[in-house]
Coordinates of C-alpha atoms and ligand atoms in Angstrom, one line a residue:
A10 CA -42.2 -15.0 -25.0
K11 CA -44.1 -12.9 -22.6
K12 CA -43.8 -15.4 -19.8
K13 CA -40.0 -15.5 -20.3
A14 CA -39.7 -11.8 -20.0
V15 CA -41.5 -11.8 -16.7
S16 CA -39.4 -14.5 -15.3
S17 CA -36.2 -12.8 -16.3
I18 CA -37.3 -9.7 -14.5
E19 CA -38.0 -11.8 -11.4
F20 CA -34.6 -13.4 -11.8
Y21 CA -33.0 -10.0 -12.1
S22 CA -34.6 -8.6 -9.0
K23 CA -33.8 -11.7 -7.0
E24 CA -30.2 -11.3 -8.0
L25 CA -30.3 -7.7 -7.0
I26 CA -31.8 -8.6 -3.6
D27 CA -29.2 -11.3 -3.1
A28 CA -26.4 -8.8 -4.0
S29 CA -27.7 -6.1 -1.7
R30 CA -28.2 -8.7 1.1
K31 CA -24.7 -9.9 0.6
R32 CA -23.4 -6.4 0.8
I33 CA -25.3 -5.6 4.0
D34 CA -24.0 -8.9 5.5
M35 CA -20.5 -7.9 4.5
E36 CA -20.9 -4.4 5.8
N37 CA -22.1 -5.7 9.2
S38 CA -19.3 -8.2 9.5
L39 CA -16.8 -5.5 8.6
R40 CA -18.3 -3.3 11.2
S41 CA -17.8 -5.9 13.9
A42 CA -14.3 -6.6 12.5
V43 CA -13.5 -3.0 13.4
E44 CA -14.9 -3.4 16.9
N45 CA -13.2 -6.7 17.5
Q46 CA -9.9 -5.7 15.8
E47 CA -9.9 -8.8 13.5
F48 CA -7.1 -7.3 11.4
E49 CA -3.4 -8.0 11.0
L50 CA -0.7 -6.2 9.2
F51 CA 1.4 -8.4 7.1
L52 CA 4.9 -7.1 6.2
Q53 CA 6.5 -7.4 2.8
P54 CA 10.2 -6.7 2.7
M55 CA 11.7 -4.0 0.4
L56 CA 15.4 -4.5 -0.5
D57 CA 18.1 -2.0 -1.3
L58 CA 19.1 -3.3 -4.7
A59 CA 22.8 -2.2 -4.4
S60 CA 23.4 -4.1 -1.1
G61 CA 20.7 -6.7 -1.4
K62 CA 19.6 -6.0 2.2
I63 CA 16.1 -5.5 3.6
I64 CA 15.8 -1.8 4.5
K65 CA 12.0 -1.4 4.7
A66 CA 8.7 -3.1 4.6
E67 CA 5.3 -2.3 3.3
A68 CA 2.4 -3.0 5.8
L69 CA -0.5 -4.7 4.0
I70 CA -3.7 -5.3 5.9
R71 CA -5.4 -8.7 6.2
W72 CA -8.8 -9.5 7.8
H73 CA -9.1 -12.7 9.9
H74 CA -12.8 -13.3 9.2
P75 CA -14.5 -15.3 12.0
N76 CA -15.3 -18.0 9.4
G77 CA -11.6 -18.8 9.3
Y78 CA -10.9 -17.1 6.0
L79 CA -8.0 -14.7 5.6
V80 CA -9.6 -11.9 3.5
P81 CA -7.3 -9.9 1.3
P82 CA -7.6 -6.1 1.2
D83 CA -9.0 -5.9 -2.4
E84 CA -12.1 -7.7 -1.0
F85 CA -12.9 -5.2 1.8
I86 CA -11.0 -1.9 1.3
P87 CA -13.4 -0.8 -1.5
L88 CA -16.4 -1.4 0.8
A89 CA -14.6 0.2 3.7
E90 CA -14.1 3.3 1.5
Q91 CA -17.8 3.4 0.5
T92 CA -19.1 3.0 4.0
G93 CA -16.6 5.3 5.8
L94 CA -15.3 2.3 7.8
I95 CA -11.9 3.1 6.2
I96 CA -11.5 5.9 8.8
P97 CA -11.4 3.6 11.9
I98 CA -9.6 0.9 9.9
G99 CA -7.0 3.5 8.9
K100 CA -6.5 4.6 12.5
W101 CA -6.0 1.0 13.5
V102 CA -3.4 0.6 10.8
V103 CA -1.5 3.7 12.0
T104 CA -1.5 2.5 15.6
E105 CA -0.5 -1.0 14.7
A106 CA 2.3 0.3 12.4
C107 CA 3.7 2.4 15.2
A108 CA 3.6 -0.5 17.6
I109 CA 5.5 -2.7 15.0
L110 CA 8.1 0.1 14.5
K111 CA 8.5 0.3 18.2
R112 CA 9.1 -3.4 18.6
L113 CA 11.6 -3.4 15.7
A114 CA 13.5 -0.4 17.2
E115 CA 13.6 -2.2 20.6
K116 CA 15.3 -5.1 18.8
G117 CA 17.8 -2.6 17.3
E118 CA 16.4 -3.0 13.8
E119 CA 16.6 0.2 11.7
I120 CA 13.7 -0.7 9.5
K121 CA 11.3 1.7 7.8
L122 CA 7.6 0.9 7.4
S123 CA 5.3 2.2 4.8
I124 CA 1.5 2.3 5.1
N125 CA -1.2 2.7 2.4
L126 CA -3.7 5.6 2.4
S127 CA -6.7 5.4 0.2
P128 CA -8.6 8.4 -1.2
R129 CA -11.1 9.0 1.6
Q130 CA -8.3 8.9 4.2
V131 CA -6.4 11.5 2.5
N132 CA -9.4 13.8 2.6
D133 CA -9.5 13.4 6.4
R134 CA -7.5 16.0 8.0
Q135 CA -7.9 14.3 11.4
L136 CA -6.0 11.3 10.1
F137 CA -2.9 13.4 9.7
E138 CA -3.3 14.7 13.3
F139 CA -3.8 11.1 14.4
I140 CA -0.6 10.0 12.6
K141 CA 1.4 12.8 14.3
E142 CA 0.0 11.9 17.7
S143 CA 0.5 8.2 17.3
V144 CA 4.2 8.6 16.3
T145 CA 4.8 10.8 19.3
K146 CA 2.9 8.6 21.7
A147 CA 4.6 5.4 20.6
Q148 CA 7.9 7.2 20.6
V149 CA 8.9 6.0 17.2
N150 CA 11.3 7.8 14.9
P151 CA 9.2 9.6 12.4
H152 CA 11.9 9.0 9.8
H153 CA 10.9 5.4 9.9
L154 CA 7.3 5.9 8.8
E155 CA 6.4 6.3 5.1
L156 CA 3.0 7.0 3.5
E157 CA 2.0 5.5 0.2
L158 CA -0.5 7.4 -1.9
T159 CA -1.7 6.9 -5.5
E160 CA -1.4 9.5 -8.2
G161 CA -5.1 10.0 -8.5
V162 CA -5.4 10.9 -4.8
L163 CA -2.8 13.5 -5.1
I164 CA -4.1 15.3 -8.1
D165 CA -7.8 15.2 -7.2
N166 CA -7.0 17.0 -3.9
Y167 CA -3.9 18.9 -4.9
D168 CA -4.1 22.0 -2.7
K169 CA -5.2 20.1 0.4
V170 CA -2.8 17.3 0.0
Y171 CA 0.1 19.7 -0.7
Y172 CA -0.1 21.2 2.8
L173 CA -0.7 17.9 4.6
L174 CA 2.3 16.3 2.9
D175 CA 4.4 19.3 3.6
E176 CA 3.6 19.0 7.3
V177 CA 4.1 15.3 7.3
R178 CA 7.6 15.7 5.8
K179 CA 8.5 18.5 8.1
L180 CA 8.0 15.9 10.9
G181 CA 10.5 13.6 9.2
M182 CA 8.1 11.1 7.6
S183 CA 8.4 10.4 3.9
V184 CA 5.9 10.0 1.1
S185 CA 5.8 7.6 -1.9
I186 CA 3.6 7.7 -5.0
D187 CA 2.1 4.2 -5.4
D188 CA 1.2 2.4 -8.6
F189 CA 3.1 5.1 -10.5
G190 CA 2.4 5.2 -14.2
T191 CA -1.1 3.9 -14.1
G192 CA -2.9 7.1 -13.2
Y193 CA -2.6 10.5 -14.6
S194 CA -0.6 11.7 -17.6
S195 CA 0.3 15.1 -16.1
L196 CA 3.8 15.0 -14.6
S197 CA 4.0 18.6 -13.5
Y198 CA 2.9 17.7 -10.0
L199 CA 6.0 15.6 -9.4
Q200 CA 8.1 18.7 -9.3
K201 CA 5.9 20.6 -7.0
L202 CA 4.6 18.1 -4.5
P203 CA 6.6 17.3 -1.4
I204 CA 7.4 13.6 -2.1
D205 CA 10.4 11.3 -1.8
R206 CA 9.8 8.2 -3.9
L207 CA 8.0 6.7 -6.9
K208 CA 6.8 3.1 -6.9
I209 CA 6.7 1.8 -10.4
D210 CA 3.6 -0.2 -10.9
R211 CA 3.8 -4.0 -11.1
S212 CA 2.4 -4.0 -14.6
F213 CA 5.6 -2.4 -16.0
I214 CA 7.8 -4.8 -14.1
N215 CA 5.8 -7.6 -15.6
E216 CA 6.8 -6.6 -19.1
I217 CA 10.4 -7.7 -18.4
N218 CA 10.6 -11.4 -19.2
E219 CA 12.4 -13.8 -21.5
N220 CA 10.2 -12.8 -24.4
S221 CA 10.5 -9.0 -24.0
Q222 CA 11.8 -6.6 -26.5
D223 CA 14.0 -3.6 -25.6
S224 CA 11.0 -1.4 -25.8
D225 CA 9.3 -3.2 -22.9
G226 CA 11.8 -1.8 -20.5
A227 CA 11.7 1.7 -22.0
I228 CA 9.0 3.1 -19.6
I229 CA 10.9 1.8 -16.6
L230 CA 14.1 3.4 -17.8
A231 CA 12.3 6.7 -18.5
V232 CA 10.7 6.7 -15.0
I233 CA 14.1 6.0 -13.3
A234 CA 15.8 8.7 -15.3
M235 CA 13.1 11.2 -14.6
A236 CA 12.8 10.4 -10.9
H237 CA 16.5 10.6 -10.4
S238 CA 16.7 14.0 -12.1
L239 CA 14.0 15.2 -9.7
K240 CA 16.0 13.7 -6.8
L241 CA 13.4 11.1 -6.1
E242 CA 14.1 7.4 -5.3
V243 CA 12.6 4.6 -7.3
I244 CA 10.9 1.5 -5.9
A245 CA 9.9 -1.4 -8.2
E246 CA 7.0 -3.4 -7.0
G247 CA 6.0 -6.9 -8.1
V248 CA 9.5 -8.2 -8.8
E249 CA 9.1 -11.9 -9.3
T250 CA 12.2 -13.0 -11.3
V251 CA 15.9 -12.8 -11.2
L252 CA 15.8 -11.3 -14.7
Q253 CA 13.7 -8.5 -13.5
R254 CA 15.8 -7.9 -10.4
D255 CA 19.0 -7.8 -12.5
F256 CA 17.4 -5.5 -15.1
L257 CA 16.4 -3.1 -12.3
K258 CA 19.7 -3.2 -10.5
L259 CA 21.7 -2.7 -13.7
N260 CA 19.5 0.4 -14.4
N261 CA 20.0 1.9 -11.0
C262 CA 16.5 1.4 -9.6
N263 CA 17.0 1.9 -5.8
I264 CA 14.6 -0.5 -4.1
A265 CA 12.8 -3.6 -5.0
Q266 CA 9.8 -5.5 -3.5
G267 CA 8.1 -8.7 -4.8
Y268 CA 7.6 -12.4 -4.5
L269 CA 11.2 -13.1 -5.6
F270 CA 12.3 -11.9 -2.2
S271 CA 9.2 -12.6 -0.1
R272 CA 5.5 -12.5 0.0
P273 CA 3.9 -10.3 2.6
V274 CA 4.3 -12.2 5.9
P275 CA 3.3 -11.9 9.6
Y276 CA 5.5 -9.9 11.9
D277 CA 7.4 -12.9 13.4
E278 CA 8.2 -14.3 10.0
F279 CA 9.4 -10.9 8.9
C280 CA 11.8 -10.8 12.0
D281 CA 13.1 -14.3 10.9
L282 CA 13.9 -12.8 7.5
L283 CA 15.8 -10.0 9.2
E284 CA 17.7 -12.5 11.3
G285 CA 18.4 -14.6 8.3
Q286 CA 20.2 -11.8 6.5
K287 CA 22.5 -11.2 9.4
N288 CA 23.9 -14.6 9.2
K289 CA 24.8 -14.3 5.5
Ligands
C2E326 P1 -0.7 -2.1 -3.3 O1 -0.4 -1.0 -2.3 O2 -0.3 -1.8 -4.7 O3 0.1 -3.3 -2.7 C1 0.9 -4.2 -3.5 C2 0.1 -5.5 -3.7 O4 0.9 -6.3 -4.6 C3 -0.1 -6.3 -2.4 O5 -1.4 -7.0 -2.5 C4 1.0 -7.3 -2.5 O6 0.8 -8.5 -1.8 C5 1.1 -7.6 -4.0 N1 2.4 -8.1 -4.4 C6 3.6 -7.8 -3.9 N2 4.6 -8.4 -4.6 C7 4.0 -9.0 -5.6 C8 4.5 -9.9 -6.7 O7 5.7 -10.1 -6.8 N3 3.6 -10.3 -7.6 C9 2.3 -10.1 -7.4 N4 1.5 -10.7 -8.3 N5 1.8 -9.4 -6.4 C10 2.6 -8.8 -5.5 P2 -2.4 -7.0 -1.3 O8 -1.6 -7.2 0.0 O9 -3.5 -8.0 -1.6 O10 -3.0 -5.5 -1.3 C11 -3.8 -5.1 -2.3 C12 -4.1 -3.6 -2.2 O11 -4.9 -3.3 -1.1 C13 -2.8 -2.8 -2.0 O12 -2.2 -2.6 -3.3 C14 -3.4 -1.5 -1.4 O13 -3.9 -0.7 -2.4 C15 -4.6 -2.0 -0.6 N6 -4.2 -2.1 0.8 C16 -3.5 -3.0 1.5 N7 -3.3 -2.7 2.8 C17 -4.0 -1.5 3.0 C18 -4.2 -0.6 4.1 O14 -3.7 -0.9 5.2 N8 -4.9 0.5 3.9 C19 -5.4 0.8 2.6 N9 -6.1 2.0 2.5 N10 -5.2 0.0 1.6 C20 -4.5 -1.1 1.7
CA327 CA1 1.2 0.2 -1.7
CA328 CA1 1.3 -0.5 -5.5
CA329 CA1 -1.9 -1.6 -6.5

């Protein structure tokens, strides 16, 4: 029994060493990814439910790893947050989003683009300065840029965030609360914070299916009613079925996004989607 204990400790420490080595490798390759700009913004269309037209897109980052693998954000954003690499990555996202908006505007497309900001970014005052500068430099219409922040981020930094968002909105940009309904129970901030839209989390949209009871849609209905009475628009994310779309449309949800319409796609494919809807 004694022998076994020793070997399990050895095994455990070997695992730890492997894990930390893997993390260091990952951190190093993420660092060079930043230097070599190995990222791409994929665009996922957002449709106005009333007209069925694409009116916006969410920019979702992808990492073209030198090993040929396309790394999804969930696999490197957390590490980027821990290491601070999210700061240069976030700047790249802002610059690239502005470049995309500029290209779209030059094609005569009046499309809005939203970008995601994670907690550490929101704590970085310089980022907001950088956003302002980038919008001006690229000569994009600030009304076309939207920021997505999660509830937790807003409440943890309430005072700081209030002023930053207020400034951002005075410049004409808009603000959405992402993953709404999964974070905090306090709703009082909704009334006070300078925001424009709520994005109902995918988990609530998921509840709407052939087997669902009336009560499964209750939270969605409550969020839509509350948002509208606060003069906020509602976006539903993760819409995968016609049933979900019809439910949302019938209940006056404003905007929908999800695999039913399109997965996140590279810029050129997004432009094809825009062209496609003109010929309808
Ligand atoms: P999120 O902001 O909640 O983005 C929505 C995620 O849901 C995206 O995953 C999108 O591809 C996925 N999705 C969209 N429609 C559907 C659907 O119908 N069904 C299902 N099952 N999924 C759907 P993705 O692109 O892997 O991004 C994951 C998360 O990574 C994002 O969640 C966001 O928190 C973060 N992220 C992405 N890009 C950035 C970025 O540029 N900066 C920061 N800080 N975070 C980012
Ligand atoms: Ca988002
Ligand atoms: Ca979301
Ligand atoms: Ca999410």
